[in-house]
Amino acid sequence: MLRRVVLQTFRQGLAQSFFKRNAASLSESAVTQHPIETSEEAGAKSGSKQKNGDESGNTVVVAPPEFRFMYPEFLPDPTMERRNKLKEKLERMDMLQRRSIIEIPEFYTGSIMAVTVADSNSPNKFACFVGICIQRGGSGLQAWFILRNVVDRQGVEILYEMYCPLIQKIEVLRLERRLDESLLYLRDALPEYSTFPFEMEAERRLNNSVVPINPIKVKLRPRPWLERWERQNLQGVEDLNLPQRYYDRAKEVAKPWEKYDLMLQYRKTIPAEEQEKIYAEVHSQLQQQDLKRKIKRRRGPSSEQ
Amino acid sequence: MNQADLSKLVSALRIAVKPKPRLFASPEGPAGRLRKLKATVTALVKYERIELNYPRAEEAQGYAERLISDAIRNGDCHKHTMEMADYWLDEKQLIHKLFKVLVPRFKEYNSSYTKLVLGPKTYPGYYAGTAILELKGNPFPALQPATQNYHYWLHNVLLDEAKREFRVAKAESNTNLSEPVASKN
């Protein structure tokens, strides 16, 4: 179980590596003024690159708007007390460095993934787990996701930290979304909704530009449940068929005014201008990494032939 | 660690936002807090300059700025923005004022849309004192004079002259240092 793996290895020699990285990023920023024109298939993940010309006539490259859904962990923690521009910048540099070594693909809650982790205690030194992503969270290097599967009639959930150096491979077997952002209700659902074979192979996407939304409505087991699902506005669950008093109590306890609380929303989000700045900073490197991997994948099978 | 909410795009506010909101205890609880702030925001949009107690003014400033920035970003055809305007503005002709008058007025602004000026703190009275919350570009006479520093005021004249003398003296001492020490013959 990978729970709180302390990323000591990254922080060794921080001072020395900071200067090296700084120099590297300066030279990279000089390179990224002229982004690589990709001759990719139409409707690729990168979408349309918007180039806004500023007054001086230099083109300003702006990341496409889908980036905030594809790479949400690049946005910092919105809690104001914990904001620190320098820390966030260093974290983003570290994240890009890690992403250059291992591919962390685009995934959403509801996607089925296979993760291989280096494990010194297993006979072959790797441990592989396949499961459905029920939740993702964290920001920066502490970004995590939880995979759930049912193994030998026992539900198993593993929390993986995406940037942990022990992770060898993250593969998305089926890329799709569900109707809810958090699928914690699968814990109270019938086991067939959380069971996925370990030998499952990666499925080919029919349409590269759109991530399909699976409109499945899951059946829950009879009560007792781990949470009061009737109080959460769940879209992906079948009718709960509870006595009316549950729904009445849910109405009493509900906070309908929170929907209109503009400042509460503001304190939970990163403003759009900041998001644009962050993604403009990282997207060129992410695209370069993506391109290199695509080329390698194409060359791989052809070189074997 | 929390992940930022991605469901809505919000514009950056150009006022100082405190990390924690004020609670404004009331018998209705948090619903009552929003009801009172709603009344304040409605009054601000209606009268464009209101005098009230400082804590409520500061909270309402945030909500007013959010409302206006959402209206500018999304326009009146955006469902969520219209719902927010419908909730926050009790009088429905003010929704029209928001989208048809305030949005064109504030569209090109690079600064905040509201101004919070501290008002009189009468003793004995409410500890935090009063404040005047106003929308910029309102038709009333300005609360504070536009510029507060004129170069022809005496102290500014004396300071400018002193600065000039200092610069001249420094330049002279630099030239003296750079030249080799002259012979004292």
XYZ file of C-alpha atoms in Angstrom:
490
model
C 0.000 0.000 0.000
C 1.556 3.269 -1.069
C 0.224 5.794 1.380
C 2.396 8.728 2.378
C 5.692 8.120 0.583
C 8.105 10.818 1.739
C 9.782 12.306 -1.322
C 13.171 12.758 0.320
C 15.073 11.861 -2.827
C 13.775 14.872 -4.704
C 14.837 17.336 -2.036
C 18.469 16.187 -1.787
C 20.849 18.751 -3.080
C 18.011 21.168 -3.655
C 20.203 24.230 -3.565
C 22.672 22.913 -6.149
C 20.063 21.478 -8.440
C 17.992 24.649 -8.208
C 20.683 26.672 -9.914
C 21.210 24.021 -12.569
C 17.467 23.815 -13.171
C 17.194 27.590 -13.239
C 19.844 27.798 -15.926
C 18.127 25.001 -17.840
C 14.725 26.665 -17.603
C 16.152 29.978 -18.801
C 17.551 28.340 -21.901
C 14.285 26.428 -22.346
C 12.256 29.604 -22.116
C 14.403 31.025 -24.896
C 13.630 27.956 -27.011
C 9.902 27.975 -26.352
C 9.424 31.379 -27.965
C 9.110 29.413 -31.204
C 6.891 26.437 -30.374
C 7.280 23.295 -32.417
C 4.744 22.980 -35.204
C 3.345 19.515 -34.765
C 2.155 17.655 -37.811
C -0.217 15.624 -35.704
C -3.515 14.012 -36.550
C -6.369 16.489 -36.437
C -8.261 16.763 -33.207
C -5.248 15.802 -31.129
C -5.303 16.382 -27.425
C -3.422 19.672 -27.780
C -6.361 21.212 -29.606
C -6.023 24.631 -31.140
C -3.085 26.699 -30.018
C -4.185 30.266 -29.516
C -1.567 32.835 -30.312
C -2.423 36.261 -28.981
C -0.204 38.991 -30.295
C 0.670 41.607 -27.728
C 1.501 45.189 -28.517
C 5.143 44.625 -29.343
C 4.136 42.150 -32.041
C 5.706 39.108 -30.339
C 3.383 36.133 -30.283
C 2.302 35.037 -26.821
C 1.583 31.331 -26.717
C -1.419 30.444 -24.626
C -2.297 26.927 -23.586
C -5.622 25.535 -24.830
C -8.453 25.692 -22.272
C -8.722 21.898 -21.869
C -5.392 21.892 -20.047
C -6.995 22.656 -16.733
C -8.942 19.401 -16.902
C -6.055 17.343 -18.233
C -3.442 18.564 -15.754
C -5.357 19.837 -12.704
C -2.467 19.126 -10.307
C -0.405 21.960 -11.842
C -2.748 24.437 -10.181
C -1.718 25.257 -6.629
C -3.743 24.720 -3.491
C -6.261 27.575 -3.438
C -6.012 28.015 0.353
C -4.632 31.526 0.622
C -2.544 30.910 3.720
C -0.513 28.281 1.876
C 0.165 30.165 -1.330
C 3.816 30.773 -2.119
C 4.785 31.677 -5.651
C 8.352 30.458 -5.370
C 7.380 27.130 -3.898
C 4.789 26.624 -6.634
C 7.288 27.498 -9.359
C 9.854 25.055 -7.999
C 7.177 22.393 -7.697
C 6.132 22.850 -11.311
C 9.744 22.506 -12.414
C 10.049 19.286 -10.438
C 6.793 17.988 -11.868
C 7.913 18.597 -15.424
C 11.233 16.913 -14.667
C 9.419 13.835 -13.398
C 7.066 13.850 -16.367
C 10.028 13.837 -18.720
C 11.109 10.514 -17.229
C 7.786 8.753 -16.861
C 4.591 9.254 -18.798
C 1.702 10.358 -16.584
C -1.230 10.155 -18.965
C -4.422 12.122 -19.009
C -7.065 10.463 -16.874
C -10.281 11.307 -15.079
C -12.382 9.896 -12.291
C -13.984 6.824 -13.804
C -11.032 5.806 -15.972
C -9.622 2.327 -15.583
C -5.882 2.361 -15.010
C -2.973 0.019 -14.401
C -0.122 1.183 -12.194
C 3.233 -0.606 -11.826
C 5.227 0.224 -8.749
C 8.736 -0.781 -7.670
C 8.329 -3.055 -4.665
C 11.377 -4.579 -2.986
C 9.258 -7.150 -1.138
C 7.616 -8.777 -4.150
C 9.214 -11.750 -5.988
C 9.612 -9.916 -9.289
C 10.477 -6.499 -8.005
C 7.364 -4.838 -9.370
C 3.795 -4.745 -8.111
C 1.004 -4.093 -10.584
C -2.527 -3.013 -9.757
C -5.492 -2.408 -12.032
C -8.507 -0.454 -10.910
C -10.990 2.294 -11.565
C -10.044 5.786 -10.458
C -12.621 6.776 -7.876
C -11.107 10.034 -6.706
C -8.215 12.299 -7.429
C -6.849 15.206 -5.496
C -3.814 17.004 -4.171
C -1.892 19.675 -5.962
C 1.685 19.867 -7.110
C 3.949 16.952 -6.291
C 1.457 15.616 -3.763
C -1.165 14.914 -6.424
C -2.778 11.531 -5.839
C -5.487 9.272 -7.162
C -7.256 6.251 -5.704
C -7.744 3.057 -7.688
C -10.398 0.587 -6.653
C -10.827 -3.038 -7.603
C -12.409 -6.139 -6.152
C -9.886 -8.975 -5.754
C -11.138 -12.395 -4.571
C -14.395 -10.789 -3.408
C -12.462 -8.285 -1.305
C -12.640 -4.619 -2.238
C -9.198 -3.069 -2.433
C -8.334 0.593 -2.829
C -4.843 1.952 -3.293
C -3.876 5.619 -3.137
C -1.041 6.407 -5.533
C 0.919 9.619 -5.460
C 1.420 10.478 -9.096
C 4.915 11.895 -8.781
C 6.302 9.232 -6.493
C 9.640 7.979 -7.834
C 8.668 4.386 -7.030
C 6.006 4.420 -9.722
C 7.320 2.753 -12.857
C 4.355 2.975 -15.194
C 0.882 4.494 -15.254
C -1.283 3.197 -18.076
C -4.839 4.181 -18.825
C -6.700 1.100 -20.031
C -10.007 2.838 -20.609
C -10.233 6.614 -20.707
C -13.680 7.838 -19.819
C -15.516 10.039 -17.368
C -18.516 9.432 -15.205
C -21.405 11.610 -14.161
C -19.801 12.425 -10.799
C -16.410 13.813 -9.844
C -16.049 11.380 -6.957
C -17.025 7.709 -7.171
C -16.710 6.914 -3.480
C -20.217 5.430 -3.637
C -18.730 2.396 -5.392
C -17.784 1.225 -1.913
C -21.475 0.771 -1.195
C -22.360 -0.443 -4.663
C -22.683 -4.012 -5.878
C -19.205 -5.499 -6.406
C -19.657 -5.994 -10.143
C -19.367 -2.228 -10.663
C -15.857 -2.190 -9.170
C -14.479 -5.438 -10.612
C -11.964 -5.235 -13.405
C -9.718 -8.068 -14.585
C -6.004 -7.606 -13.982
C -5.272 -8.898 -17.491
C -7.364 -6.137 -19.059
C -5.727 -4.616 -22.108
C -5.630 -0.997 -23.109
C -8.619 -0.079 -25.246
C -8.203 2.029 -28.329
C -10.061 5.307 -28.293
C -12.540 5.767 -31.099
C -12.445 9.549 -30.953
C -9.233 11.186 -29.790
C -10.554 14.665 -29.222
C -13.491 13.930 -26.917
C -13.399 11.984 -23.678
C -16.626 9.944 -23.484
C -18.888 10.278 -20.461
C -20.226 6.952 -19.233
C -23.836 7.612 -18.175
C -24.064 4.416 -16.138
C -26.292 4.474 -13.047
C -24.880 2.255 -10.366
C -27.005 0.052 -8.055
C -26.184 0.327 -4.373
C -26.314 -2.500 -1.868
C -29.003 -2.329 0.820
C -28.280 -0.024 3.781
C -26.257 0.554 6.025
C -23.963 2.657 3.899
C -20.679 4.382 4.609
C -22.057 7.832 3.838
C -25.447 9.439 3.500
C -25.608 9.263 -0.272
C -29.061 10.834 -0.398
C -27.566 14.106 0.912
C -25.011 14.307 -1.860
C -26.263 15.237 -5.257
C -25.152 12.052 -7.009
C -25.940 11.690 -10.678
C -24.361 8.303 -11.286
C -26.481 6.320 -8.816
C -29.818 4.640 -9.368
C -32.837 5.708 -7.379
C -31.985 5.043 -3.719
C -35.554 4.019 -2.753
C -35.319 5.324 0.784
C -38.220 6.188 3.105
C -39.368 9.773 2.687
C -38.033 10.847 6.107
C -34.469 10.523 4.801
C -35.115 12.997 2.024
C -36.950 15.354 4.403
C -34.027 15.335 6.795
C -31.632 15.865 3.893
C -33.610 18.978 2.962
C -33.463 20.285 6.541
C -29.737 19.776 6.694
C -28.987 21.098 3.233
C -27.208 24.402 2.664
C -28.803 25.790 -0.491
C -27.262 29.230 0.031
C -23.739 27.879 -0.573
C -24.532 27.705 -4.262
C -24.808 31.497 -4.289
C -21.850 32.252 -2.051
C -19.568 33.948 -4.562
C -16.664 34.499 -2.183
C -16.717 30.872 -1.054
C -16.400 29.847 -4.709
C -13.609 32.367 -5.192
C -11.595 31.052 -2.258
C -11.850 27.527 -3.650
C -10.627 28.373 -7.146
C -7.582 29.763 -8.844
C -8.540 32.799 -10.958
C -8.573 32.341 -14.705
C -5.739 34.802 -15.347
C -3.455 32.871 -12.988
C -4.470 29.576 -14.547
C -3.604 30.891 -17.985
C -0.212 32.047 -16.748
C 0.579 28.720 -15.133
C -0.418 26.656 -18.142
C 1.300 28.986 -20.581
C 4.457 28.331 -18.580
C 4.245 24.547 -18.670
C 2.302 23.631 -21.771
C 5.114 23.921 -24.279
C 7.242 21.477 -22.307
C 4.301 19.123 -21.835
C 3.614 19.199 -25.562
C 7.259 18.518 -26.373
C 7.259 15.533 -24.029
C 4.022 14.289 -25.551
C 5.415 14.629 -29.061
C 8.632 12.799 -28.211
C 6.651 9.922 -26.722
C 4.376 9.715 -29.759
C 7.401 9.572 -32.080
C 9.024 6.904 -29.921
C 5.828 4.859 -29.935
C 5.593 5.045 -33.712
C 9.238 4.160 -34.191
C 9.064 1.352 -31.611
C 6.889 -1.185 -33.496
C 8.370 -0.212 -36.880
C 11.947 -0.753 -35.666
C 10.931 -4.176 -34.337
C 9.686 -5.079 -37.827
C -3.850 19.605 0.209
C -6.837 20.534 -1.858
C -7.217 20.554 -5.574
C -8.568 23.754 -7.062
C -12.177 23.626 -8.203
C -12.327 23.541 -11.985
C -16.053 23.785 -12.572
C -16.102 27.584 -12.861
C -13.736 30.127 -14.305
C -13.550 33.216 -12.117
C -11.757 36.470 -12.809
C -9.083 37.610 -10.406
C -10.408 40.223 -8.003
C -8.414 43.431 -7.772
C -9.132 43.979 -4.092
C -7.383 42.497 -1.090
C -9.240 39.283 -0.240
C -8.804 37.937 3.267
C -8.307 34.174 3.639
C -11.293 33.681 5.968
C -14.759 35.211 5.625
C -16.485 37.025 8.471
C -19.254 35.016 10.100
C -21.911 37.710 10.820
C -23.841 35.743 13.399
C -27.593 35.986 12.980
C -30.593 33.924 14.165
C -30.882 32.380 10.709
C -27.222 31.401 10.676
C -25.237 31.371 7.390
C -28.438 31.902 5.388
C -29.051 35.107 7.353
C -25.487 36.246 6.698
C -26.009 35.980 2.949
C -29.416 37.635 3.211
C -27.898 40.687 4.904
C -25.025 40.870 2.434
C -27.554 40.574 -0.377
C -29.328 43.672 0.936
C -26.009 45.534 1.067
C -25.006 44.565 -2.467
C -28.451 45.513 -3.768
C -28.200 48.898 -2.077
C -24.715 49.438 -3.487
C -25.835 48.741 -7.032
C -28.945 50.898 -6.560
C -27.438 53.963 -4.874
C -23.783 53.577 -6.001
C -22.558 55.023 -2.704
C -23.610 53.779 0.709
C -22.443 54.408 4.253
C -22.433 51.455 6.596
C -20.319 49.693 9.178
C -16.857 48.678 8.089
C -16.993 44.856 8.464
C -20.183 44.534 6.406
C -18.799 46.959 3.838
C -15.631 44.897 3.406
C -17.537 41.630 2.932
C -20.046 43.198 0.562
C -17.221 44.702 -1.471
C -15.949 41.211 -2.252
C -19.374 39.983 -3.338
C -20.055 43.072 -5.432
C -16.719 42.753 -7.196
C -17.386 39.066 -7.879
C -20.805 39.806 -9.286
C -19.559 42.543 -11.591
C -16.506 40.570 -12.721
C -18.695 37.561 -13.531
C -21.094 39.803 -15.462
C -18.202 41.255 -17.466
C -16.618 37.860 -18.124
C -19.734 35.924 -19.045
C -22.349 38.450 -20.150
C -26.082 38.223 -19.614
C -26.699 35.129 -21.745
C -24.740 32.959 -19.296
C -27.141 30.933 -17.176
C -25.060 30.758 -14.005
C -24.262 34.484 -14.051
C -27.919 35.350 -14.483
C -28.843 33.087 -11.559
C -26.279 34.822 -9.369
C -27.507 38.271 -10.429
C -31.074 37.183 -9.765
C -30.122 36.042 -6.259
C -27.882 38.939 -5.257
C -30.026 41.777 -6.590
C -33.373 41.917 -4.816
C -34.845 44.510 -7.172
C -35.072 43.081 -10.640
C -34.512 46.354 -12.522
C -31.038 46.350 -10.985
C -30.181 43.220 -12.972
C -30.838 45.301 -16.038
C -28.665 48.081 -14.591
C -25.878 45.606 -13.886
C -25.661 44.247 -17.408
C -26.583 47.347 -19.384
C -24.962 50.143 -17.353
C -22.281 48.764 -15.041
C -20.754 46.199 -17.405
C -20.040 48.734 -20.192
C -18.754 51.183 -17.582
C -16.311 48.747 -15.984
C -15.354 46.679 -18.994
C -12.055 48.461 -19.695
C -11.091 48.946 -16.048
C -7.748 47.583 -14.889
C -8.473 48.443 -11.273
C -11.186 47.383 -8.845
C -14.770 48.427 -9.526
C -15.560 49.518 -5.988
C -13.879 51.781 -3.494
C -13.977 51.441 0.257
C -13.271 54.615 2.189
C -13.088 54.657 5.986
C -15.745 56.832 7.538
C -16.133 58.575 10.864
C -15.618 56.568 14.003
C -17.827 58.296 16.521
C -17.077 57.662 20.186
C -18.724 55.874 21.955
C -19.923 53.840 19.051
C -19.398 50.708 17.090
C -15.793 49.600 17.537
C -14.903 49.105 13.890
C -16.380 52.387 12.767
C -18.176 53.241 9.576
C -17.127 53.037 5.967
C -18.354 54.362 2.659
C -18.600 51.807 -0.122
C -19.047 53.170 -3.601
C -18.913 52.064 -7.207
C -16.261 53.880 -9.207
C -17.497 56.222 -11.879
C -20.487 57.283 -9.803
C -22.050 60.706 -10.510
C -21.465 62.131 -7.025
C -18.646 64.505 -6.067
C -15.461 62.705 -5.076
C -15.006 61.777 -1.434
C -11.286 62.344 -1.503
C -9.464 64.919 -3.655
C -8.027 63.505 -6.827
C -4.372 64.301 -6.222
C -2.912 64.731 -2.797
C 0.546 65.970 -3.598
C 1.326 69.175 -5.491
C 4.877 70.103 -6.442
C 4.367 73.733 -5.527
C 3.581 73.054 -1.876
C 6.344 74.473 0.322
C 7.567 71.225 1.814
C 7.681 69.620 -1.645
C 9.705 72.569 -2.966
C 12.183 72.290 -0.093
C 12.452 68.518 -0.463
C 13.051 68.727 -4.217
C 15.792 71.301 -3.640
C 17.401 69.164 -0.936
C 17.350 66.125 -3.236
C 18.968 68.147 -6.009
C 21.712 69.382 -3.669
C 22.381 65.846 -2.503
C 22.708 64.577 -6.040
C 25.100 67.378 -6.997
C 27.239 66.790 -3.901
C 27.372 63.060 -4.606
C 28.414 63.622 -8.219
C 31.174 65.964 -7.096
C 32.493 63.507 -4.519
C 32.476 60.742 -7.157
C 34.553 62.836 -9.563
C 36.967 63.687 -6.729
C 37.432 60.012 -5.914
C 37.923 58.915 -9.530
C 40.600 61.544 -10.201
C 43.985 60.579 -8.865
C 44.916 62.500 -5.778
C 46.412 65.723 -7.084
C 49.776 66.751 -5.874
C 49.554 69.207 -3.091
C 51.967 71.661 -4.515
